[in-house]
PDB file of C-alpha atoms and ligand atoms in Angstrom:
ATOM      1  CA  UNK A1366     188.718 -71.647  93.410  1.00 85.00           C
ATOM      2  CA  UNK A1367     191.285 -74.576  92.424  1.00 94.00           C
ATOM      3  CA  UNK A1368     191.053 -77.547  94.350  1.00 94.00           C
ATOM      4  CA  UNK A1369     193.189 -78.840  97.020  1.00 97.00           C
ATOM      5  CA  UNK A1370     192.959 -82.859  98.292  1.00 98.00           C
ATOM      6  CA  UNK A1371     193.300 -84.094 101.935  1.00 98.00           C
ATOM      7  CA  UNK A1372     194.721 -86.672 101.979  1.00 98.00           C
ATOM      8  CA  UNK A1373     193.954 -89.019 105.900  1.00 98.00           C
ATOM      9  CA  UNK A1374     194.758 -91.912 107.068  1.00 97.00           C
ATOM     10  CA  UNK A1375     195.805 -93.595 110.539  1.00 96.00           C
ATOM     11  CA  UNK A1376     199.040 -93.289 110.012  1.00 94.00           C
ATOM     12  CA  UNK A1377     201.832 -94.088 107.705  1.00 91.00           C
ATOM     13  CA  UNK A1378     199.615 -96.219 105.089  1.00 91.00           C
ATOM     14  CA  UNK A1379     197.798 -93.559 103.625  1.00 95.00           C
ATOM     15  CA  UNK A1380     201.119 -91.836 102.105  1.00 95.00           C
ATOM     16  CA  UNK A1381     200.433 -94.673  99.567  1.00 93.00           C
ATOM     17  CA  UNK A1382     198.216 -92.643  98.021  1.00 96.00           C
ATOM     18  CA  UNK A1383     200.586 -88.877  98.908  1.00 96.00           C
ATOM     19  CA  UNK A1384     202.963 -90.400  96.670  1.00 96.00           C
ATOM     20  CA  UNK A1385     201.197 -91.306  93.847  1.00 96.00           C
ATOM     21  CA  UNK A1386     199.913 -87.537  93.708  1.00 96.00           C
ATOM     22  CA  UNK A1387     203.093 -86.160  93.860  1.00 96.00           C
ATOM     23  CA  UNK A1388     203.868 -87.791  90.819  1.00 96.00           C
ATOM     24  CA  UNK A1389     201.277 -87.930  89.209  1.00 96.00           C
ATOM     25  CA  UNK A1390     199.727 -83.362  90.129  1.00 97.00           C
ATOM     26  CA  UNK A1391     204.020 -82.772  90.958  1.00 95.00           C
ATOM     27  CA  UNK A1392     204.038 -79.240  92.551  1.00 94.00           C
ATOM     28  CA  UNK A1393     200.065 -79.568  93.418  1.00 96.00           C
ATOM     29  CA  UNK A1394     199.410 -79.103  97.490  1.00 96.00           C
ATOM     30  CA  UNK A1395     197.706 -81.199  98.971  1.00 97.00           C
ATOM     31  CA  UNK A1396     197.590 -82.104 103.060  1.00 97.00           C
ATOM     32  CA  UNK A1397     197.137 -85.613 104.661  1.00 97.00           C
ATOM     33  CA  UNK A1398     196.768 -86.114 108.119  1.00 98.00           C
ATOM     34  CA  UNK A1399     198.044 -88.772 110.414  1.00 97.00           C
ATOM     35  CA  UNK A1400     195.855 -89.910 112.901  1.00 98.00           C
ATOM     36  CA  UNK A1401     199.631 -91.662 114.449  1.00 96.00           C
ATOM     37  CA  UNK A1402     197.674 -91.442 118.115  1.00 97.00           C
ATOM     38  CA  UNK A1403     195.105 -93.299 117.151  1.00 97.00           C
ATOM     39  CA  UNK A1404     196.609 -95.894 115.249  1.00 95.00           C
ATOM     40  CA  UNK A1405     195.709 -99.170 114.060  1.00 94.00           C
ATOM     41  CA  UNK A1406     191.776 -98.084 114.025  1.00 96.00           C
ATOM     42  CA  UNK A1407     191.472-102.181 111.822  1.00 95.00           C
ATOM     43  CA  UNK A1408     191.032-103.710 115.231  1.00 95.00           C
ATOM     44  CA  UNK A1409     188.252-100.862 115.989  1.00 97.00           C
ATOM     45  CA  UNK A1410     184.222-101.122 115.903  1.00 97.00           C
ATOM     46  CA  UNK A1411     183.236-100.155 112.756  1.00 97.00           C
ATOM     47  CA  UNK A1412     181.891 -97.059 115.637  1.00 98.00           C
ATOM     48  CA  UNK A1413     184.631 -96.155 115.751  1.00 98.00           C
ATOM     49  CA  UNK A1414     186.271 -95.517 112.803  1.00 98.00           C
ATOM     50  CA  UNK A1415     182.612 -93.743 112.071  1.00 98.00           C
ATOM     51  CA  UNK A1416     183.770 -91.514 114.460  1.00 98.00           C
ATOM     52  CA  UNK A1417     186.846 -91.394 113.597  1.00 98.00           C
ATOM     53  CA  UNK A1418     186.793 -90.442 110.033  1.00 98.00           C
ATOM     54  CA  UNK A1419     184.468 -88.216 110.319  1.00 98.00           C
ATOM     55  CA  UNK A1420     186.547 -86.435 112.509  1.00 98.00           C
ATOM     56  CA  UNK A1421     190.215 -86.804 110.579  1.00 98.00           C
ATOM     57  CA  UNK A1422     188.003 -84.795 107.227  1.00 98.00           C
ATOM     58  CA  UNK A1423     186.001 -82.587 109.073  1.00 98.00           C
ATOM     59  CA  UNK A1424     190.343 -81.239 110.736  1.00 98.00           C
ATOM     60  CA  UNK A1425     191.061 -81.248 106.357  1.00 98.00           C
ATOM     61  CA  UNK A1426     188.095 -79.273 105.992  1.00 98.00           C
ATOM     62  CA  UNK A1427     188.856 -77.197 107.635  1.00 98.00           C
ATOM     63  CA  UNK A1428     192.386 -76.593 106.483  1.00 97.00           C
ATOM     64  CA  UNK A1429     191.092 -75.537 103.378  1.00 97.00           C
ATOM     65  CA  UNK A1430     190.939 -78.825 101.410  1.00 98.00           C
ATOM     66  CA  UNK A1431     187.589 -79.166  99.060  1.00 97.00           C
ATOM     67  CA  UNK A1432     188.603 -82.781  97.957  1.00 98.00           C
ATOM     68  CA  UNK A1433     188.679 -85.371 100.598  1.00 98.00           C
ATOM     69  CA  UNK A1434     190.884 -89.375  99.980  1.00 98.00           C
ATOM     70  CA  UNK A1435     189.740 -91.746 102.156  1.00 98.00           C
ATOM     71  CA  UNK A1436     193.672 -92.480 102.147  1.00 97.00           C
ATOM     72  CA  UNK A1437     192.188 -96.302 104.702  1.00 97.00           C
ATOM     73  CA  UNK A1438     191.220 -99.022 103.798  1.00 97.00           C
ATOM     74  CA  UNK A1439     189.586 -99.069 107.112  1.00 97.00           C
ATOM     75  CA  UNK A1440     187.890 -96.190 106.098  1.00 98.00           C
ATOM     76  CA  UNK A1441     186.437 -96.838 102.756  1.00 98.00           C
ATOM     77  CA  UNK A1442     185.301 -99.859 103.608  1.00 98.00           C
ATOM     78  CA  UNK A1443     183.335 -99.346 106.985  1.00 98.00           C
ATOM     79  CA  UNK A1444     183.111 -95.786 106.675  1.00 98.00           C
ATOM     80  CA  UNK A1445     182.832 -93.681 103.710  1.00 98.00           C
ATOM     81  CA  UNK A1446     179.109 -93.342 103.229  1.00 97.00           C
ATOM     82  CA  UNK A1447     178.883 -92.049 105.912  1.00 98.00           C
ATOM     83  CA  UNK A1448     181.536 -89.450 105.388  1.00 98.00           C
ATOM     84  CA  UNK A1449     179.563 -88.419 102.105  1.00 98.00           C
ATOM     85  CA  UNK A1450     176.533 -88.448 104.156  1.00 98.00           C
ATOM     86  CA  UNK A1451     177.580 -85.876 106.603  1.00 98.00           C
ATOM     87  CA  UNK A1452     180.280 -83.467 103.749  1.00 98.00           C
ATOM     88  CA  UNK A1453     179.594 -81.814 100.776  1.00 97.00           C
ATOM     89  CA  UNK A1454     183.120 -82.218  99.499  1.00 97.00           C
ATOM     90  CA  UNK A1455     184.005 -84.780  96.846  1.00 97.00           C
ATOM     91  CA  UNK A1456     185.101 -88.060  98.934  1.00 98.00           C
ATOM     92  CA  UNK A1457     186.799 -90.299  97.206  1.00 98.00           C
ATOM     93  CA  UNK A1458     188.651 -94.186  98.832  1.00 98.00           C
ATOM     94  CA  UNK A1459     190.444 -97.321  98.082  1.00 97.00           C
ATOM     95  CA  UNK A1460     187.842 -99.657  97.325  1.00 98.00           C
ATOM     96  CA  UNK A1461     185.532 -99.002  94.168  1.00 97.00           C
ATOM     97  CA  UNK A1462     189.033 -98.200  92.106  1.00 97.00           C
ATOM     98  CA  UNK A1463     191.057-100.989  93.433  1.00 98.00           C
ATOM     99  CA  UNK A1464     188.226-103.454  93.757  1.00 98.00           C
ATOM    100  CA  UNK A1465     187.733-101.857  89.488  1.00 98.00           C
ATOM    101  CA  UNK A1466     190.907-102.942  88.553  1.00 98.00           C
ATOM    102  CA  UNK A1467     191.043-105.450  90.319  1.00 98.00           C
ATOM    103  CA  UNK A1468     188.166-108.071  89.020  1.00 98.00           C
ATOM    104  CA  UNK A1469     189.268-106.413  85.140  1.00 98.00           C
ATOM    105  CA  UNK A1470     193.128-107.793  85.791  1.00 98.00           C
ATOM    106  CA  UNK A1471     190.758-111.323  87.281  1.00 98.00           C
ATOM    107  CA  UNK A1472     188.575-110.884  83.921  1.00 98.00           C
ATOM    108  CA  UNK A1473     191.247-111.177  81.936  1.00 97.00           C
ATOM    109  CA  UNK A1474     192.925-114.596  84.284  1.00 96.00           C
ATOM    110  CA  UNK A1475     191.754-117.017  85.770  1.00 97.00           C
ATOM    111  CA  UNK A1476     188.508-115.175  87.867  1.00 98.00           C
ATOM    112  CA  UNK A1477     190.311-115.268  90.619  1.00 98.00           C
ATOM    113  CA  UNK A1478     190.962-112.897  93.506  1.00 98.00           C
ATOM    114  CA  UNK A1479     193.054-112.534  96.797  1.00 98.00           C
ATOM    115  CA  UNK A1480     191.434-109.324  99.788  1.00 98.00           C
ATOM    116  CA  UNK A1481     194.776-108.542 102.213  1.00 98.00           C
ATOM    117  CA  UNK A1482     193.178-106.798 104.363  1.00 97.00           C
ATOM    118  CA  UNK A1483     192.876-105.440 108.464  1.00 97.00           C
ATOM    119  CA  UNK A1484     189.932-107.019 110.519  1.00 97.00           C
ATOM    120  CA  UNK A1485     187.491-103.966 110.478  1.00 97.00           C
ATOM    121  CA  UNK A1486     188.250-104.072 106.647  1.00 98.00           C
ATOM    122  CA  UNK A1487     187.625-107.856 106.206  1.00 98.00           C
ATOM    123  CA  UNK A1488     184.153-107.986 108.314  1.00 97.00           C
ATOM    124  CA  UNK A1489     182.984-104.915 106.596  1.00 98.00           C
ATOM    125  CA  UNK A1490     182.412-107.311 102.527  1.00 97.00           C
ATOM    126  CA  UNK A1491     183.075-104.380 101.183  1.00 98.00           C
ATOM    127  CA  UNK A1492     185.942-106.046  98.456  1.00 98.00           C
ATOM    128  CA  UNK A1493     183.538-108.542  97.937  1.00 97.00           C
ATOM    129  CA  UNK A1494     180.271-106.027  97.163  1.00 98.00           C
ATOM    130  CA  UNK A1495     182.118-103.916  95.329  1.00 98.00           C
ATOM    131  CA  UNK A1496     183.530-107.042  92.748  1.00 98.00           C
ATOM    132  CA  UNK A1497     180.936-109.402  92.951  1.00 97.00           C
ATOM    133  CA  UNK A1498     178.984-106.286  91.578  1.00 98.00           C
ATOM    134  CA  UNK A1499     181.237-105.417  88.621  1.00 97.00           C
ATOM    135  CA  UNK A1500     181.196-108.860  87.580  1.00 98.00           C
ATOM    136  CA  UNK A1501     180.111-111.722  89.568  1.00 97.00           C
ATOM    137  CA  UNK A1502     181.272-114.502  87.989  1.00 98.00           C
ATOM    138  CA  UNK A1503     184.632-113.897  90.358  1.00 98.00           C
ATOM    139  CA  UNK A1504     185.802-116.078  92.934  1.00 98.00           C
ATOM    140  CA  UNK A1505     187.216-113.580  95.828  1.00 98.00           C
ATOM    141  CA  UNK A1506     188.611-114.272  98.762  1.00 98.00           C
ATOM    142  CA  UNK A1507     189.773-112.124 101.702  1.00 98.00           C
ATOM    143  CA  UNK A1508     192.328-112.421 105.059  1.00 98.00           C
ATOM    144  CA  UNK A1509     193.111-109.988 107.769  1.00 97.00           C
ATOM    145  CA  UNK A1510     196.584-109.328 107.801  1.00 97.00           C
ATOM    146  CA  UNK A1511     196.386-107.444 111.225  1.00 95.00           C
ATOM    147  CA  UNK A1512     200.102-107.965 111.844  1.00 96.00           C
ATOM    148  CA  UNK A1513     200.989-105.726 108.647  1.00 96.00           C
ATOM    149  CA  UNK A1514     200.161-102.208 109.810  1.00 92.00           C
ATOM    150  CA  UNK A1515     202.492-102.480 112.835  1.00 92.00           C
ATOM    151  CA  UNK A1516     205.350-103.435 111.204  1.00 94.00           C
ATOM    152  CA  UNK A1517     204.775-101.262 108.067  1.00 91.00           C
ATOM    153  CA  UNK A1518     204.400 -99.166 111.674  1.00 86.00           C
ATOM    154  CA  UNK A1519     207.440 -99.637 112.746  1.00 89.00           C
ATOM    155  CA  UNK A1520     209.388 -99.184 109.508  1.00 89.00           C
ATOM    156  CA  UNK A1521     209.653-103.638 108.941  1.00 95.00           C
ATOM    157  CA  UNK A1522     208.460-103.303 106.393  1.00 94.00           C
ATOM    158  CA  UNK A1523     211.338-105.401 104.647  1.00 95.00           C
ATOM    159  CA  UNK A1524     213.748-108.930 106.671  1.00 97.00           C
ATOM    160  CA  UNK A1525     212.870-111.917 109.116  1.00 98.00           C
ATOM    161  CA  UNK A1526     209.686-110.055 110.723  1.00 97.00           C
ATOM    162  CA  UNK A1527     207.657-109.130 107.217  1.00 98.00           C
ATOM    163  CA  UNK A1528     208.671-112.493 105.718  1.00 98.00           C
ATOM    164  CA  UNK A1529     207.990-114.428 108.878  1.00 98.00           C
ATOM    165  CA  UNK A1530     204.300-112.531 109.482  1.00 98.00           C
ATOM    166  CA  UNK A1531     203.962-112.679 105.414  1.00 98.00           C
ATOM    167  CA  UNK A1532     204.600-116.507 104.750  1.00 98.00           C
ATOM    168  CA  UNK A1533     202.173-116.685 108.332  1.00 97.00           C
ATOM    169  CA  UNK A1534     199.372-115.613 106.126  1.00 98.00           C
ATOM    170  CA  UNK A1535     199.593-116.290 103.191  1.00 98.00           C
ATOM    171  CA  UNK A1536     200.586-120.299 103.145  1.00 97.00           C
ATOM    172  CA  UNK A1537     196.821-120.723 102.764  1.00 97.00           C
ATOM    173  CA  UNK A1538     196.589-118.985  99.773  1.00 96.00           C
ATOM    174  CA  UNK A1539     199.547-120.138  97.884  1.00 94.00           C
ATOM    175  CA  UNK A1540     197.484-123.298  96.015  1.00 94.00           C
ATOM    176  CA  UNK A1541     193.966-120.300  95.425  1.00 96.00           C
ATOM    177  CA  UNK A1542     195.945-118.865  92.548  1.00 93.00           C
ATOM    178  CA  UNK A1543     195.081-115.470  93.099  1.00 97.00           C
ATOM    179  CA  UNK A1544     194.902-113.511  88.805  1.00 98.00           C
ATOM    180  CA  UNK A1545     195.510-110.191  91.674  1.00 98.00           C
ATOM    181  CA  UNK A1546     195.658-109.336  95.184  1.00 98.00           C
ATOM    182  CA  UNK A1547     194.277-106.406  96.678  1.00 98.00           C
ATOM    183  CA  UNK A1548     196.766-104.576  99.070  1.00 97.00           C
ATOM    184  CA  UNK A1549     192.985-104.126 100.513  1.00 96.00           C
ATOM    185  CA  UNK A1550     195.485-102.241 103.556  1.00 95.00           C
ATOM    186  CA  UNK A1551     196.857 -98.567 102.427  1.00 93.00           C
ATOM    187  CA  UNK A1552     200.321 -99.202 104.665  1.00 92.00           C
ATOM    188  CA  UNK A1553     200.845-103.388 102.757  1.00 95.00           C
ATOM    189  CA  UNK A1554     202.646-102.306  99.444  1.00 94.00           C
ATOM    190  CA  UNK A1555     204.868-101.076 101.830  1.00 93.00           C
ATOM    191  CA  UNK A1556     205.288-104.717 102.040  1.00 96.00           C
ATOM    192  CA  UNK A1557     204.794-105.577  97.892  1.00 96.00           C
ATOM    193  CA  UNK A1558     208.476-106.448  97.623  1.00 97.00           C
ATOM    194  CA  UNK A1559     207.708-109.446 100.707  1.00 98.00           C
ATOM    195  CA  UNK A1560     204.626-110.112  99.249  1.00 98.00           C
ATOM    196  CA  UNK A1561     205.067-110.054  95.211  1.00 97.00           C
ATOM    197  CA  UNK A1562     208.418-112.078  96.564  1.00 96.00           C
ATOM    198  CA  UNK A1563     205.776-114.762  98.196  1.00 96.00           C
ATOM    199  CA  UNK A1564     203.272-114.370  95.923  1.00 94.00           C
ATOM    200  CA  UNK A1565     205.427-115.271  92.784  1.00 89.00           C
ATOM    201  CA  UNK A1566     202.781-115.435  89.751  1.00 86.00           C
ATOM    202  CA  UNK A1567     199.546-112.143  91.159  1.00 95.00           C
ATOM    203  CA  UNK A1568     200.077-108.935  90.273  1.00 97.00           C
ATOM    204  CA  UNK A1569     199.835-107.111  93.014  1.00 98.00           C
ATOM    205  CA  UNK A1570     197.146-104.337  92.970  1.00 98.00           C
ATOM    206  CA  UNK A1571     197.966-101.069  95.581  1.00 97.00           C
ATOM    207  CA  UNK A1572     194.692 -98.989  96.715  1.00 95.00           C
ATOM    208  CA  UNK A1573     196.097 -96.255  97.657  1.00 95.00           C
ATOM    209  CA  UNK A1574     197.629 -96.119  94.180  1.00 95.00           C
ATOM    210  CA  UNK A1575     194.148 -96.934  92.776  1.00 96.00           C
ATOM    211  CA  UNK A1576     192.334 -94.188  94.672  1.00 97.00           C
ATOM    212  CA  UNK A1577     195.528 -91.855  94.356  1.00 97.00           C
ATOM    213  CA  UNK A1578     194.415 -92.937  89.712  1.00 97.00           C
ATOM    214  CA  UNK A1579     190.883 -92.021  91.127  1.00 97.00           C
ATOM    215  CA  UNK A1580     191.577 -88.026  91.701  1.00 97.00           C
ATOM    216  CA  UNK A1581     193.289 -87.707  88.640  1.00 96.00           C
ATOM    217  CA  UNK A1582     190.076 -89.330  86.552  1.00 96.00           C
ATOM    218  CA  UNK A1583     188.183 -85.671  88.697  1.00 95.00           C
ATOM    219  CA  UNK A1584     190.538 -82.678  88.714  1.00 95.00           C
ATOM    220  CA  UNK A1585     192.838 -82.086  86.390  1.00 94.00           C
ATOM    221  CA  UNK A1586     196.613 -80.506  87.312  1.00 94.00           C
ATOM    222  CA  UNK A1587     195.597 -76.758  85.971  1.00 95.00           C
ATOM    223  CA  UNK A1588     191.796 -77.302  88.019  1.00 95.00           C
ATOM    224  CA  UNK A1589     194.403 -78.422  91.143  1.00 96.00           C
ATOM    225  CA  UNK A1590     196.009 -75.672  94.774  1.00 96.00           C
ATOM    226  CA  UNK A1591     200.123 -74.982  93.593  1.00 96.00           C
ATOM    227  CA  UNK A1592     201.665 -75.828  97.168  1.00 94.00           C
ATOM    228  CA  UNK A1593     203.848 -77.717  99.094  1.00 93.00           C
ATOM    229  CA  UNK A1594     202.508 -80.735 100.469  1.00 95.00           C
ATOM    230  CA  UNK A1595     201.812 -80.064 104.731  1.00 95.00           C
ATOM    231  CA  UNK A1596     201.776 -82.950 106.961  1.00 96.00           C
ATOM    232  CA  UNK A1597     199.377 -83.564 110.049  1.00 97.00           C
ATOM    233  CA  UNK A1598     199.716 -86.046 112.988  1.00 97.00           C
ATOM    234  CA  UNK A1599     197.646 -86.699 116.245  1.00 98.00           C
ATOM    235  CA  UNK A1600     200.813 -87.955 117.849  1.00 97.00           C
ATOM    236  CA  UNK A1601     204.807 -88.831 117.893  1.00 94.00           C
ATOM    237  CA  UNK A1602     204.910 -85.649 114.521  1.00 95.00           C
ATOM    238  CA  UNK A1603     209.366 -86.792 114.109  1.00 92.00           C
ATOM    239  CA  UNK A1604     208.834 -90.274 114.028  1.00 90.00           C
ATOM    240  CA  UNK A1605     206.005 -89.883 111.475  1.00 92.00           C
ATOM    241  CA  UNK A1606     208.407 -87.331 109.702  1.00 92.00           C
ATOM    242  CA  UNK A1607     211.670 -90.204 109.789  1.00 88.00           C
ATOM    243  CA  UNK A1608     209.014 -92.583 107.435  1.00 87.00           C
ATOM    244  CA  UNK A1609     207.668 -90.835 106.219  1.00 92.00           C
ATOM    245  CA  UNK A1610     210.853 -89.432 103.380  1.00 89.00           C
ATOM    246  CA  UNK A1611     211.275 -93.377 103.306  1.00 85.00           C
ATOM    247  CA  UNK A1612     207.653 -93.555 101.886  1.00 86.00           C
ATOM    248  CA  UNK A1613     208.201 -89.967 100.111  1.00 93.00           C
ATOM    249  CA  UNK A1614     210.998 -90.914  99.215  1.00 89.00           C
ATOM    250  CA  UNK A1615     212.071 -87.513  99.004  1.00 89.00           C
ATOM    251  CA  UNK A1616     213.220 -85.147 102.319  1.00 84.00           C
ATOM    252  CA  UNK A1617     209.723 -84.537 104.963  1.00 79.00           C
ATOM    253  CA  UNK A1618     211.306 -83.799 107.773  1.00 70.00           C
ATOM    254  CA  UNK A1619     210.703 -80.737 107.492  1.00 76.00           C
ATOM    255  CA  UNK A1620     206.700 -79.289 108.807  1.00 79.00           C
ATOM    256  CA  UNK A1621     205.282 -81.385 110.722  1.00 94.00           C
ATOM    257  CA  UNK A1622     202.054 -80.444 113.298  1.00 96.00           C
ATOM    258  CA  UNK A1623     200.426 -82.129 115.781  1.00 97.00           C
ATOM    259  CA  UNK A1624     196.817 -80.800 116.104  1.00 97.00           C
ATOM    260  CA  UNK A1625     194.233 -82.488 118.761  1.00 97.00           C
ATOM    261  CA  UNK A1626     192.728 -84.323 116.427  1.00 97.00           C
ATOM    262  CA  UNK A1627     189.500 -84.548 119.273  1.00 96.00           C
ATOM    263  CA  UNK A1628     188.602 -82.065 119.166  1.00 94.00           C
ATOM    264  CA  UNK A1629     187.090 -81.298 115.883  1.00 94.00           C
TER     265      UNK A1629
HETATM  266  N1  LIG B 439     195.846 -97.305 106.719  1.00 54.66           N
HETATM  267  C1  LIG B 439     194.583 -98.511 106.949  1.00 54.66           C
HETATM  268  C2  LIG B 439     194.106 -99.207 106.072  1.00 54.66           C
HETATM  269  O1  LIG B 439     193.829 -98.775 104.342  1.00 54.66           O
HETATM  270  C3  LIG B 439     194.754 -98.648 109.089  1.00 54.66           C
HETATM  271  C4  LIG B 439     195.299 -99.275 109.233  1.00 54.66           C
HETATM  272  C5  LIG B 439     194.892 -99.553 110.118  1.00 54.66           C
HETATM  273  O2  LIG B 439     194.285 -98.562 110.705  1.00 54.66           O
HETATM  274  O3  LIG B 439     194.583-100.409 110.711  1.00 54.66           O
HETATM  275  O4  LIG B 439     193.430-100.367 106.130  1.00 54.66           O
END
C-alpha cells in the first residue's frame, strides 16, 4: 500500500509545506486540511490546541492519510506528543527539522538563533529545547509575532502593513545579529521578502520547507501514492482557494471542500 501524506494547519500557513511537497513529490497525492473556522491557533491554550490537532489528524486519517505532517508550528510545539500517542501513523512536525537546520547554520557562524513564532509556540519553549538538545552552546531568543498570521490570512504579505509589523516586532533584535532566523510558524515564510529585507544578513529557515524535506527522508516518490492534491477547510472555501492559488503558485480554485471538523 503506497503512502498518502496528510498535511494540516490552522489555515493557509501549511501551504508552505504543501508547496515544497509538490516540488519534491511531483504528481504525488496529498490531502490538505486548513482549519479556517478556528484559525488562529497561536493564541489558544495548550489543551485547545491539542483537541484541535487530534480532530484535524483524525479527519486526515479518515480520508486515507498514512503519514501526517503537522505543518503548524503551534501544533508541533504543543501537541506533537499527544498526536504520536493517539495515532499509530508517523507524525512529522516542523520544530525538529527547522531546529536541526538552524543549529547547523548557527554552529558554523556566531552561534545565534532567533525564533519567530506564535504566542503559544514561544510560550512552549519547544524550539529552545530542540536546539539545546542538538547543541547546548547555541544562544536562542524567541519572539512572538501574533499579527503576522492575520496579515498572511488576509493576503498582506508585502507592502506597508507587513513592513510596519515586521519593524515593530524585530527592531529590538537587529543588534542581536542572528545567524539563523527560524520562521517557526508556517504562515511566516509568506512574509519572507519583508522579514529578509529588514533583517539583512541572517539566513531565514522556512519551517514548512524543512518539514517537507523531513518527509522525503521518510518516504520516496516510489512509495508515495499518485494523484491530485485534495483540499479541505472548515469554513469559507472560496477565500481559501483564492489565496491558496497565490501561495502554491498555481490554480487551486477547484475542489476545495468544506467539512465539519467538530464531528471528528
Ligand atoms: N501556521 C501556524 C503555526 O505554524 C498557526 C498560526 C496560528 O493559527 O496562530 O503556528
